[in-house]
Coordinates of C-alpha atoms and ligand atoms in Angstrom, one line a residue:
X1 CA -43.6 -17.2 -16.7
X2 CA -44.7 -14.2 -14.8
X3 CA -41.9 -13.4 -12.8
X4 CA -43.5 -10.5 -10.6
X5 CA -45.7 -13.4 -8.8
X6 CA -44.2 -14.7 -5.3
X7 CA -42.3 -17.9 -6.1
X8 CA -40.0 -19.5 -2.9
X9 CA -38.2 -23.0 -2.6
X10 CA -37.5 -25.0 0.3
X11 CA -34.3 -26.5 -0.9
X12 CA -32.7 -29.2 1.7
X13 CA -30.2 -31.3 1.1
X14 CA -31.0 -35.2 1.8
X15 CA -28.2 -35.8 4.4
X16 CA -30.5 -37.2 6.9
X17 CA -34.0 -35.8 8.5
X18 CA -35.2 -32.8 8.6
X19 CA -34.5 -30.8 12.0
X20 CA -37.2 -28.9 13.4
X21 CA -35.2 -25.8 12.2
X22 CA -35.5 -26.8 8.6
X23 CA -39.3 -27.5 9.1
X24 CA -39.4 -23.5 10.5
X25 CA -37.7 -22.6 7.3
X26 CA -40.3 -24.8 5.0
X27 CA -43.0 -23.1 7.4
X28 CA -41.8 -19.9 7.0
X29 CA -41.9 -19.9 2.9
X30 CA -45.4 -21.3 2.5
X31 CA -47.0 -18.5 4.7
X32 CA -45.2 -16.3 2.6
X33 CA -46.0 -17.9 -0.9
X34 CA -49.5 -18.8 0.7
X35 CA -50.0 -14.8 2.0
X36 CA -49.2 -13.2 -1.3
X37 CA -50.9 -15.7 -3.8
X38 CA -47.4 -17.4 -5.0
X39 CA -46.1 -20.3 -5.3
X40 CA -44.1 -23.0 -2.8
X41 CA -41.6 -24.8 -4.2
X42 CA -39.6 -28.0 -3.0
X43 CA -36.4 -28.6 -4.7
X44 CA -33.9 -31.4 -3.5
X45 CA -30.1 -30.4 -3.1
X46 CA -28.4 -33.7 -3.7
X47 CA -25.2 -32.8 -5.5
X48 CA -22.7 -33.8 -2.8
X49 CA -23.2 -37.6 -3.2
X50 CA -21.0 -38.0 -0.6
X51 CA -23.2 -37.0 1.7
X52 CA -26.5 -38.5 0.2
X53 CA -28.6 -40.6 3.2
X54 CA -31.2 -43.1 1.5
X55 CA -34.5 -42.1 3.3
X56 CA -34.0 -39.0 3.7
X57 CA -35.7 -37.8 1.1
X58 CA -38.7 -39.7 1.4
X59 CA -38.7 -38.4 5.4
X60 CA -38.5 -34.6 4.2
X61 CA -41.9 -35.1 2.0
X62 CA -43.7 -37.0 4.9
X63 CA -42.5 -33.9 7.5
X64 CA -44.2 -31.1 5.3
X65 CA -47.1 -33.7 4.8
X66 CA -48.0 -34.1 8.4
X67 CA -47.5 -30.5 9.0
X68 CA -49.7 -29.8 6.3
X69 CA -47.4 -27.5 4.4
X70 CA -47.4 -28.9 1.4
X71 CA -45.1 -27.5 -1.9
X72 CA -47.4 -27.0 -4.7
X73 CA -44.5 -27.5 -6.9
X74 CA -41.1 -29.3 -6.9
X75 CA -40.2 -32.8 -6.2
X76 CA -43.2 -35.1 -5.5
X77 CA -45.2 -32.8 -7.2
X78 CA -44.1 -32.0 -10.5
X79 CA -44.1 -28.6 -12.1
X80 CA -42.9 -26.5 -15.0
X81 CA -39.4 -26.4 -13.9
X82 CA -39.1 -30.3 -13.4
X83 CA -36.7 -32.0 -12.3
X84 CA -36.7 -30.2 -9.2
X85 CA -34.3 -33.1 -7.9
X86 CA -30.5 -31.1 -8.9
X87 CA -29.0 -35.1 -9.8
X88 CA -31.4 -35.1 -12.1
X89 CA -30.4 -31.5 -13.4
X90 CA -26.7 -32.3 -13.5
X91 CA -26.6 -31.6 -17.9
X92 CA -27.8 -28.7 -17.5
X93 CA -25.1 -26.5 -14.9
X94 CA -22.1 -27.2 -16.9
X95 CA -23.0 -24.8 -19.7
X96 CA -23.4 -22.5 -17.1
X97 CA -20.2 -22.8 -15.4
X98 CA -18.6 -22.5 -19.1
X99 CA -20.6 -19.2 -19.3
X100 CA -19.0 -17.6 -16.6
X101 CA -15.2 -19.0 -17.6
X102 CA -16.5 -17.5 -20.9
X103 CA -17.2 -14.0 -19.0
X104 CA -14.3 -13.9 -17.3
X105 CA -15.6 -14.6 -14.3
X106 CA -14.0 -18.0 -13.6
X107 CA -11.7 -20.2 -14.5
X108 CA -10.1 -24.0 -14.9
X109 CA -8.4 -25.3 -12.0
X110 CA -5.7 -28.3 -12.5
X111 CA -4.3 -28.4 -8.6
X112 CA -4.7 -32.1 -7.7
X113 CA -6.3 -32.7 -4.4
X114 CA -2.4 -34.0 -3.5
X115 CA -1.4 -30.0 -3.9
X116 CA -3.8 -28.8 -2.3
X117 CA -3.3 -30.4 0.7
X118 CA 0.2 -29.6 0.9
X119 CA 0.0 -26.1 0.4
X120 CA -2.6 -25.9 3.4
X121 CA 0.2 -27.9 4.8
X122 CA 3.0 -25.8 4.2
X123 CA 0.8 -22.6 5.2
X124 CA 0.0 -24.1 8.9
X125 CA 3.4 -24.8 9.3
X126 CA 4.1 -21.1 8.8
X127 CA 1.9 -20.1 11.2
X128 CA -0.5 -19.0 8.3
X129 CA -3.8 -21.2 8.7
X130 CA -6.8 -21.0 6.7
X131 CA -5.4 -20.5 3.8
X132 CA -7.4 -19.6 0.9
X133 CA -7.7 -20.0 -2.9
X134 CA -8.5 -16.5 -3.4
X135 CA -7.8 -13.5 -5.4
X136 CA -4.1 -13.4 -4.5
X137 CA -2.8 -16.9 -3.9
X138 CA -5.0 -17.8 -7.4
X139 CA -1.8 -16.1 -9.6
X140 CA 0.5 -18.8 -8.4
X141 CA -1.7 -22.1 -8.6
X142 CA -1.9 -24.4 -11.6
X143 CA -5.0 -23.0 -13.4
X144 CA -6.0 -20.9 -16.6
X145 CA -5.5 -17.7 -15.2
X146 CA -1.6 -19.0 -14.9
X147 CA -0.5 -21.6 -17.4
X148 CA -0.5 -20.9 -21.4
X149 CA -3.5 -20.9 -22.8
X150 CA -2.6 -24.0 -25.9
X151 CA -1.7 -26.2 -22.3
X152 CA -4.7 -25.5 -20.9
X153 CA -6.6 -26.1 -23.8
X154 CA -4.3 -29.5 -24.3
X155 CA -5.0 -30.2 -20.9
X156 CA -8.7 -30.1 -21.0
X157 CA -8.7 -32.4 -24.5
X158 CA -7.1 -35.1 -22.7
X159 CA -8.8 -35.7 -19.9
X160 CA -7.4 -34.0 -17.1
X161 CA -9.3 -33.5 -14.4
X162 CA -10.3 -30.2 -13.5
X163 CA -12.8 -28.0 -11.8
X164 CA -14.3 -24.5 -12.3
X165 CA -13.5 -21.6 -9.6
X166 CA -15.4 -18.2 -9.6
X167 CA -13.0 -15.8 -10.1
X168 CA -13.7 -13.3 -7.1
X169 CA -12.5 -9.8 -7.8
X170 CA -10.3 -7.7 -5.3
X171 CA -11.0 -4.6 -3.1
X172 CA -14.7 -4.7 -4.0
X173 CA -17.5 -4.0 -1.9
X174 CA -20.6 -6.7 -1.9
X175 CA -23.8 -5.0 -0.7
X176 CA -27.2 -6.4 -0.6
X177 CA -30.2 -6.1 1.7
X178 CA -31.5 -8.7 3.5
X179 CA -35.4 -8.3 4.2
X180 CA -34.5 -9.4 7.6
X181 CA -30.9 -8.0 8.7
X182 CA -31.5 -4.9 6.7
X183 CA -27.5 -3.8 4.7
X184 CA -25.3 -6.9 4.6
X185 CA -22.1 -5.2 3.4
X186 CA -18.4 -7.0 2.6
X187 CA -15.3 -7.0 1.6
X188 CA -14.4 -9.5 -1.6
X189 CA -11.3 -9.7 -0.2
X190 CA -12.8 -12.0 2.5
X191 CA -13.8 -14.2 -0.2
X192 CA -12.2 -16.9 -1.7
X193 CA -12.5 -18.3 -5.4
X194 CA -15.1 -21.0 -4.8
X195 CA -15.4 -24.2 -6.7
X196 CA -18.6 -24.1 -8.7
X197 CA -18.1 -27.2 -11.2
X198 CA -16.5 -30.4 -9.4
X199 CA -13.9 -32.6 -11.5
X200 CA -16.8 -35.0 -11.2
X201 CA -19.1 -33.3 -13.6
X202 CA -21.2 -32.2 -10.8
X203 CA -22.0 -29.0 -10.0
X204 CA -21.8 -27.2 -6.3
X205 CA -24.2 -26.5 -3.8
X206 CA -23.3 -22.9 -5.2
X207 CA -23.5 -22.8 -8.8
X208 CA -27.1 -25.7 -8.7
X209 CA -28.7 -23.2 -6.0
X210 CA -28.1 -19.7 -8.5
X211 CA -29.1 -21.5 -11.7
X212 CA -32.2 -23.3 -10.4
X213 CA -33.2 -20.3 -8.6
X214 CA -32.6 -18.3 -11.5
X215 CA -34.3 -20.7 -13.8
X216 CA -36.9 -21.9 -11.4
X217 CA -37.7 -17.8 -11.2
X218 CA -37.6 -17.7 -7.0
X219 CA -38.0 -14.3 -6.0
X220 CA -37.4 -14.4 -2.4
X221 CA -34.7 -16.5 -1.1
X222 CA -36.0 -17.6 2.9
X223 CA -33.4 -19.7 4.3
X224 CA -31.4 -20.2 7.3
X225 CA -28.8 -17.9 9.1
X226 CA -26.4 -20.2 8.7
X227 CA -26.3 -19.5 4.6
X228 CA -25.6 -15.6 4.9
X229 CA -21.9 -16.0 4.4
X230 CA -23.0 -17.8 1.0
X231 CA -24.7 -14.9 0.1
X232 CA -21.9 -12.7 -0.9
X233 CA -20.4 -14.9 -3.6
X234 CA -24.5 -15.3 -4.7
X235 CA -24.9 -11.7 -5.2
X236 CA -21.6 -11.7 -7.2
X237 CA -22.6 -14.6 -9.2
X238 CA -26.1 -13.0 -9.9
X239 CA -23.9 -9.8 -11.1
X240 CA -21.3 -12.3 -13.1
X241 CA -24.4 -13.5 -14.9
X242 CA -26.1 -10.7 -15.5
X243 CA -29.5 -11.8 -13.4
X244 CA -31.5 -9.9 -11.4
X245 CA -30.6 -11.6 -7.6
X246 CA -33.6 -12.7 -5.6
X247 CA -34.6 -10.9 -2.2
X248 CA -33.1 -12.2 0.8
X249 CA -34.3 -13.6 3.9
X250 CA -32.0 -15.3 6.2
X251 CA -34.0 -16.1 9.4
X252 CA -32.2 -16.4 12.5
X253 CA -30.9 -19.5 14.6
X254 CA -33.2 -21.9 17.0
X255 CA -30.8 -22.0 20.3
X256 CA -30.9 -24.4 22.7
X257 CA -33.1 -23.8 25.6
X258 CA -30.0 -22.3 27.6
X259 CA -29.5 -20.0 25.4
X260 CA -26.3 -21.6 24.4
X261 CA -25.3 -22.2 20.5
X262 CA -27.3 -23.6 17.7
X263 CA -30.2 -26.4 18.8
X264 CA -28.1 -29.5 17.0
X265 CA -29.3 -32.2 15.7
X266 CA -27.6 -34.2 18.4
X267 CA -28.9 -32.3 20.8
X268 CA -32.3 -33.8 20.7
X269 CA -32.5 -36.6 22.6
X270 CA -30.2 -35.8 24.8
X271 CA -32.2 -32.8 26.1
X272 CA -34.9 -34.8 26.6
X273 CA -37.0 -33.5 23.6
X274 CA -37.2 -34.4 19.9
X275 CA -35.4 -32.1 17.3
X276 CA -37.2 -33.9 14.4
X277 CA -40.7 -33.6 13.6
X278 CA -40.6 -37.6 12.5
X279 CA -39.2 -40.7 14.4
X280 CA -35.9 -41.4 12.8
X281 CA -34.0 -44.8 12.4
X282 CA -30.5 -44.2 11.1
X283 CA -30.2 -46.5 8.3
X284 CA -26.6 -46.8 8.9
X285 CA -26.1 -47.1 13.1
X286 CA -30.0 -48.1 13.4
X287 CA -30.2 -45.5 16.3
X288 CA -33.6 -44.0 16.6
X289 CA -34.4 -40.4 16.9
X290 CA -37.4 -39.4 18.3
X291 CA -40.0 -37.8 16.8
X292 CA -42.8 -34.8 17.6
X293 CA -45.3 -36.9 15.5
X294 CA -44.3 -40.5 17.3
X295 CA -44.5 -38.3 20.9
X296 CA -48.1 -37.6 20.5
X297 CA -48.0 -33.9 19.5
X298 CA -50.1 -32.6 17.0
X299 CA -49.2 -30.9 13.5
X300 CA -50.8 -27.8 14.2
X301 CA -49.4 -27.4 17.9
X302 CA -45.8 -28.1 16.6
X303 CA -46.5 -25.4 13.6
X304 CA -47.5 -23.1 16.3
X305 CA -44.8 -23.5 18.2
X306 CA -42.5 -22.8 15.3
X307 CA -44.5 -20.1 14.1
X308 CA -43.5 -18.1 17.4
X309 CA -39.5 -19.2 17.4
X310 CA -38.1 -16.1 15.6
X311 CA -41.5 -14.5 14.5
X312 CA -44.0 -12.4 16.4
X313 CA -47.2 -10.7 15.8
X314 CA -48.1 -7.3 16.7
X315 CA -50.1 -7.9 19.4
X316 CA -49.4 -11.0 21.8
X317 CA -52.0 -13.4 19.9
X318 CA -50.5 -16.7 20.7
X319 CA -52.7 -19.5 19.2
X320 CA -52.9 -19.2 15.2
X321 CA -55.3 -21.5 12.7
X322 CA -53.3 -22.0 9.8
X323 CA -55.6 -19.3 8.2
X324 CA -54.6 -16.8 10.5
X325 CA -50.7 -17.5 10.6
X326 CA -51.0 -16.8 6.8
X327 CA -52.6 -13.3 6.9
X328 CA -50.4 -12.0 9.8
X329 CA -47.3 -13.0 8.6
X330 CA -44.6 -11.3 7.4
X331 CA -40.9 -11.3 6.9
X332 CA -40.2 -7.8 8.5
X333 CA -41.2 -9.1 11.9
X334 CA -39.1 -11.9 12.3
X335 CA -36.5 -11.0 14.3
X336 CA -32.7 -10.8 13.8
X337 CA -31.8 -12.6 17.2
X338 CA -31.8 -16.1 17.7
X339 CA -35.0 -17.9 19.5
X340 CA -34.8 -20.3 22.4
X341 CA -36.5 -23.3 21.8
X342 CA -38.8 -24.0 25.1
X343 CA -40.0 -27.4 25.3
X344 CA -42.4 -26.7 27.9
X345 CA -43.8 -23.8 25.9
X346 CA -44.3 -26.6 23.4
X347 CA -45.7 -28.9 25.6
X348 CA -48.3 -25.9 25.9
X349 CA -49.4 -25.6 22.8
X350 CA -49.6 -29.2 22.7
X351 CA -52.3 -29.0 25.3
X352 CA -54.3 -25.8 24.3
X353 CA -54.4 -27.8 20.7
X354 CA -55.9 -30.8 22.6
X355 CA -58.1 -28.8 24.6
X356 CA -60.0 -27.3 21.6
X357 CA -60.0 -30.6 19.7
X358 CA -63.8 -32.0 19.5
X359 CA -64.2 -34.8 22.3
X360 CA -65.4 -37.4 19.2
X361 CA -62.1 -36.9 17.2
X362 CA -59.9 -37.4 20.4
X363 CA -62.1 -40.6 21.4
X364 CA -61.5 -41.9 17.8
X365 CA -57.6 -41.2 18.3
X366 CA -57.1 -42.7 21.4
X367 CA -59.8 -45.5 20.4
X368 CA -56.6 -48.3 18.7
X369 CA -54.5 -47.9 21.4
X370 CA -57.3 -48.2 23.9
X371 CA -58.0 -51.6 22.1
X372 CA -54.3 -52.9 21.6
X373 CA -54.3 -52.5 25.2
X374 CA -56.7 -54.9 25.8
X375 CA -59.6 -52.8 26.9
X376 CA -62.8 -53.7 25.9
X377 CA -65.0 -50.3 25.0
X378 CA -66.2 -48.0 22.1
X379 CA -66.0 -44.8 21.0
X380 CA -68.5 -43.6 23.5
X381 CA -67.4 -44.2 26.2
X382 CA -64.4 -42.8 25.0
X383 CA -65.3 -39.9 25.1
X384 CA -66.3 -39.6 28.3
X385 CA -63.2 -40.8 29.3
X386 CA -61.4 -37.3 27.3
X387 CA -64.4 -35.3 28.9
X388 CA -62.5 -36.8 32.4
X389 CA -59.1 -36.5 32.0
X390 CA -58.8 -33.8 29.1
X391 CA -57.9 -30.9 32.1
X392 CA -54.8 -32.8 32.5
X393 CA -53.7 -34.0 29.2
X394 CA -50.7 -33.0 27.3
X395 CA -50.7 -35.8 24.7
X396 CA -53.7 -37.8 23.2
X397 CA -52.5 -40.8 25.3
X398 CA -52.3 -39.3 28.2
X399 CA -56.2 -39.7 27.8
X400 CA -55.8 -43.0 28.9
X401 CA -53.3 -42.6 31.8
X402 CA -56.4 -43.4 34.3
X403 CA -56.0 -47.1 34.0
X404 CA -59.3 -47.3 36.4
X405 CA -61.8 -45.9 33.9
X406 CA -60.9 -49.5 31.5
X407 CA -60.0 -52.1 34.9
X408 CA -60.6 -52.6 38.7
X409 CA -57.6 -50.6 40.4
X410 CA -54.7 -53.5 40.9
X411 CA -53.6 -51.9 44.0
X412 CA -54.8 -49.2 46.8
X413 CA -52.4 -46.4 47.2
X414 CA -50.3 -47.2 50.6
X415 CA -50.2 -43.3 51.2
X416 CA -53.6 -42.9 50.6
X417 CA -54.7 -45.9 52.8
X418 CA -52.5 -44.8 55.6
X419 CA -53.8 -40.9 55.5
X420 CA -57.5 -41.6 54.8
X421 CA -58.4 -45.4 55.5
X422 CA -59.5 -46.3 59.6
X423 CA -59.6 -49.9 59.9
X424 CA -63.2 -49.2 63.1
X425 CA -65.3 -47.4 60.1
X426 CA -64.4 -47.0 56.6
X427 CA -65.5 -50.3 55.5
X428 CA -69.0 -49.6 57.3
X429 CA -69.1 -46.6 56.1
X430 CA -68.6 -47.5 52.4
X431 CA -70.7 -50.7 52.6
X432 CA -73.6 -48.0 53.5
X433 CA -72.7 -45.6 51.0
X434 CA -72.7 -48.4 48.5
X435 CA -76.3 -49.6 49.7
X436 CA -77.4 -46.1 48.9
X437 CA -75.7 -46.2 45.5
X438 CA -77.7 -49.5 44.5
X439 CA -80.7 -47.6 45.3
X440 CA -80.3 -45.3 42.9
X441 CA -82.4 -45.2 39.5
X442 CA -80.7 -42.8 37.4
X443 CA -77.1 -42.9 38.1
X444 CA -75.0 -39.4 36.7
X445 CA -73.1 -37.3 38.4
X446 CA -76.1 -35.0 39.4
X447 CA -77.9 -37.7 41.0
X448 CA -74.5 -39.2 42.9
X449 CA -73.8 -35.8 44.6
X450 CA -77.6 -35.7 45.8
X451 CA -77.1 -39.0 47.2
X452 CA -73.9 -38.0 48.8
X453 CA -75.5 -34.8 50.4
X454 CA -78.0 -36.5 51.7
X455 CA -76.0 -40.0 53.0
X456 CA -73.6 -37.3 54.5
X457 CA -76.5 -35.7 56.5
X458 CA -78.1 -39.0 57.5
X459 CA -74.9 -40.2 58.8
X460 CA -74.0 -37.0 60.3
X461 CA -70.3 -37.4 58.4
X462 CA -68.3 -34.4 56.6
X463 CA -67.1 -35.3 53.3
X464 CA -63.9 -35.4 54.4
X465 CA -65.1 -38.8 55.9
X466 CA -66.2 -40.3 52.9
X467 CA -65.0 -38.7 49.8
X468 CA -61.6 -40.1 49.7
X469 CA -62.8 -43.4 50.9
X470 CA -65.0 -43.1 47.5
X471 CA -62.2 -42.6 45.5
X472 CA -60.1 -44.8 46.8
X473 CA -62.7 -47.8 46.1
X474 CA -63.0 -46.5 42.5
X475 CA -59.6 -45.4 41.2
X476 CA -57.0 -46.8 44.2
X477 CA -55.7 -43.2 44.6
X478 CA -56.3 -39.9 45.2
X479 CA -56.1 -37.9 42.5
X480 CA -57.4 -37.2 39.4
X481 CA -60.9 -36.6 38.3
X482 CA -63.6 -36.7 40.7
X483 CA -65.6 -40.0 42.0
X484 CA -68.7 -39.1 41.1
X485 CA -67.7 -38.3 37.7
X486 CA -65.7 -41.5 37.7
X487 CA -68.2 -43.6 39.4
X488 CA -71.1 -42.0 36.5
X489 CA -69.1 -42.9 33.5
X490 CA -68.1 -46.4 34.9
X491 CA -71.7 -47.2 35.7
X492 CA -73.6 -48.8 38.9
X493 CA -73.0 -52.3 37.6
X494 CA -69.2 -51.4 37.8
X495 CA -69.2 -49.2 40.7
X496 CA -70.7 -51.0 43.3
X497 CA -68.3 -54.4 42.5
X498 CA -65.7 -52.1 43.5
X499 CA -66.6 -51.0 46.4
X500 CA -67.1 -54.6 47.8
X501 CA -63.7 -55.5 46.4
X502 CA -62.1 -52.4 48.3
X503 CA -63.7 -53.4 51.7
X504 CA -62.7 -56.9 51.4
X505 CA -58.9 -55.8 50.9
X506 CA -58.5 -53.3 53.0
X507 CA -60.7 -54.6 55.9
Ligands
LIG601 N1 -29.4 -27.0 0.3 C1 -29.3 -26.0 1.3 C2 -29.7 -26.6 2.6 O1 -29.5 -27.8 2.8 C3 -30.2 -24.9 0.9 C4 -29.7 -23.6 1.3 C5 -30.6 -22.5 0.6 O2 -31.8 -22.5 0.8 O3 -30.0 -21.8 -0.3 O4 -30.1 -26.0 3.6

């Protein structure tokens, strides 16, 4: 395999759906594979069982389908490097944990879970919390660094259970550079001897992530902020194995709007915006999260969107085609500060999006619910209706939020009434202007403002007189697009019905 060409992973674990964050991630990789010709991997992190979610992996390859950034490798796809599911790779990571015992750079552990627990125990009690297996505390723990080598060896023939710790050296300095952060330097004496092989036979999140990235030939690890204190112990493990480490990206938070902390999970919903690209049902509780796709936003507005939260262009372009977000991007200008997430910003893009949508494709849209909700048109007149309301629209459906352009208005506005309707003259006043409707022969826009121009000068009325009365008639309020436009698309045979209806009501 060549390894000088780009290759990145997406690698979530299936504990649930994929936050908006994690779709940034995923976004942020295939621009970067896409932009340099690689390759876009998708590799499934399921060795903690315990925390395994049926559905979740099935909801992370439906996300980067309806965003359109699909892996052109990994699970779902297939590949060179398959499995790309790690429960699937579980033979291969114990020869790797042996390699490193081998080395000398780890070791067999036989503390019980029992011992463990009361040493932590014992620590808190003297005031010493978080204590650590680590380069010290390690020479006085039940492992092969301590005990004889013939009992350890006895040990591991029969059966005892045991796991595999990287052996962290002391007083060294770890140093890397991140693409994004620039020098990440520290101390291994912050570090503590991690597990890497579980007394289950499963590897850890750790040891699974260097191997496959290893074998799987990533060259550029793009993940999270949240991993970077992971990263120390992966650089040491590269240097325990003797691979050349991947570059490292590690892209800042998403905050909550306020500014304050990490944009949870939890907090969707409760913030009155979706964190998750796709509705979620909890297969456990049955709670339902909502979704960006279920809200009515498109895939390319919510890409946009995320496109922006932690990356910027040079200039202050705003609206990227998928085309374009792949030739501007680049690692070195995503930025090493968190991003507030701005749901109205969002709701933006969602508009702009709609706005340059062809009228035909949002008629088609907006066409099944249109019909599920009893009304009784085609895609024609559709799109006249999008032509109507599209100025206002945030979401496809909100297409349809003039009730008027499908049925007779149910009701007359009280506040409109009140302000605009005069019991001595409106309802002559509209009866005329309907006789001068009827006696139209085309009927569009063009050929209603003529009419009303020259009713207004026959009557010697302002517009002010008659306009809202219009309105009213047609749509039972106010606001919203204007009559003649309304009046056009609904048609005389429509229009003038109306009008009689209106009078008769309001007298
Ligand atoms: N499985 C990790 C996650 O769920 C991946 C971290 C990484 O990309 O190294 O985010």
């Amino acid at each position: 395999m060549n390894t000088s060409k780009v290759r990145v992973r997406f690698a979530p674990s299936p504990t649930g759906p994929l936050h908006m964050g994690g779709v940034r991630t995923a976004l942020y990789n295939y621009l970067f594979a896409k932009k340099h010709g690689g390759d876009f991997l998708l590799r499934i992190e399921d060795t903690d069982q315990t925390r395994y979610v049926p559905g979740a992996e099935t909801y992370i390859l439906e996300a980067l389908k309806w965003c359109g950034i699909e892996p052109n490798e990994g699970v779902g796809y297939g590949g060179d490097c398959a499995p790309y599911r790690q429960s699937e790779r579980k033979p291969i990571y114990k020869d790797y944990a042996l390699e490193l015992v081998n080395k000398g750079w780890a070791y067999y552990a036989f503390d019980t879970p029992e011992e463990l627990d009361t040493i932590r125990k014992q620590a808190e009690a003297a005031k010493m919390p978080n204590w650590q297996y680590n380069s010290i505390s390690r020479m006085t723990m039940k492992n092969s660094l301590t005990l004889p080598a013939d009992e350890v060896e006895s040990r591991i023939q029969q059966g005892d259970p045991f796991v595999i710790r990287f052996k962290m050296p002391r007083n060294e300095e770890v140093r890397f550079q991140d693409i994004i952060r620039g020098w990440v330097v520290f101390s291994t004496n912050e570090l503590d001897d991690k597990v890497l092989y579980k007394s289950d036979g499963m590897p850890t999140y750790h040891l699974a992530n260097i191997v496959d990235d290893h074998t799987m030939s990533i060259t550029h690890v793009i993940r999270g902020e949240e991993w970077l204190p992971s990263a120390p112990l992966h650089v040491m493990m590269y240097r325990a194995f003797e691979w050349e480490a991947p570059l490292f990206a590690h892209l800042p938070l998403i905050l909550k709007p306020d500014g304050n902390g990490k944009l949870s999970k939890r907090d969707g919903d409760r913030l009155g915006f979706p964190v998750f690209p796709l509705e979620w049902k909890d297969p456990e509780t049955g709670n339902i999260s909502s979704g960006y796709r279920e809200k009515g936003y498109l895939p390319k507005a919510f890409l946009n969107m995320l496109l922006l939260l932690g990356w910027a262009p040079s200039n202050n372009q705003e609206i990227f085609t998928l085309e374009e977000m792949i030739e501007t991007f680049s690692l070195e200008r995503i930025g090493k500060s968190g991003s507030k997430f701005d749901p109205e910003k969002t709701k933006w893009f969602n508009q702009q999006y709609l706005r340059n949508m062809p009228r035909r494709a949002l008629a088609e849209m907006i066409l099944p619910t249109a019909k599920e909700r009893g009304y009784d048109v085609c895609v024609e007149y559709l799109e006249g209706v999008v032509e109507l309301m599209l100025e206002r629209a945030v979401f496809p459906l909100d297409l349809l939020e003039g009730t008027y352009l499908f049925e007779d208005p149910k009701s007359y506005d009280e506040e409109a009434v009140s302000k605009k309707w005069k019991k001595e003259e409106s309802g002559q006043i509209l009866l005329d202007w309907s006789i001068k409707l009827q006696s139209l022969e085309t009927f569009n826009v063009e050929s209603i403002d003529t009419a009303m121009k020259s009713f207004l000068a026959e009557k010697n009325l302002g517009m002010g007189q008659v306009m809202p009365l219009f309105r009213i008639a047609l749509t039972g309020v106010l606001t919203g697009p204007g009559a003649a436009q309304v009046a056009a698309l609904l048609g005389k045979e429509f229009v003038t019905p109306r009008i009689q209806k209106c009078i008769e009501t309001l007298g």
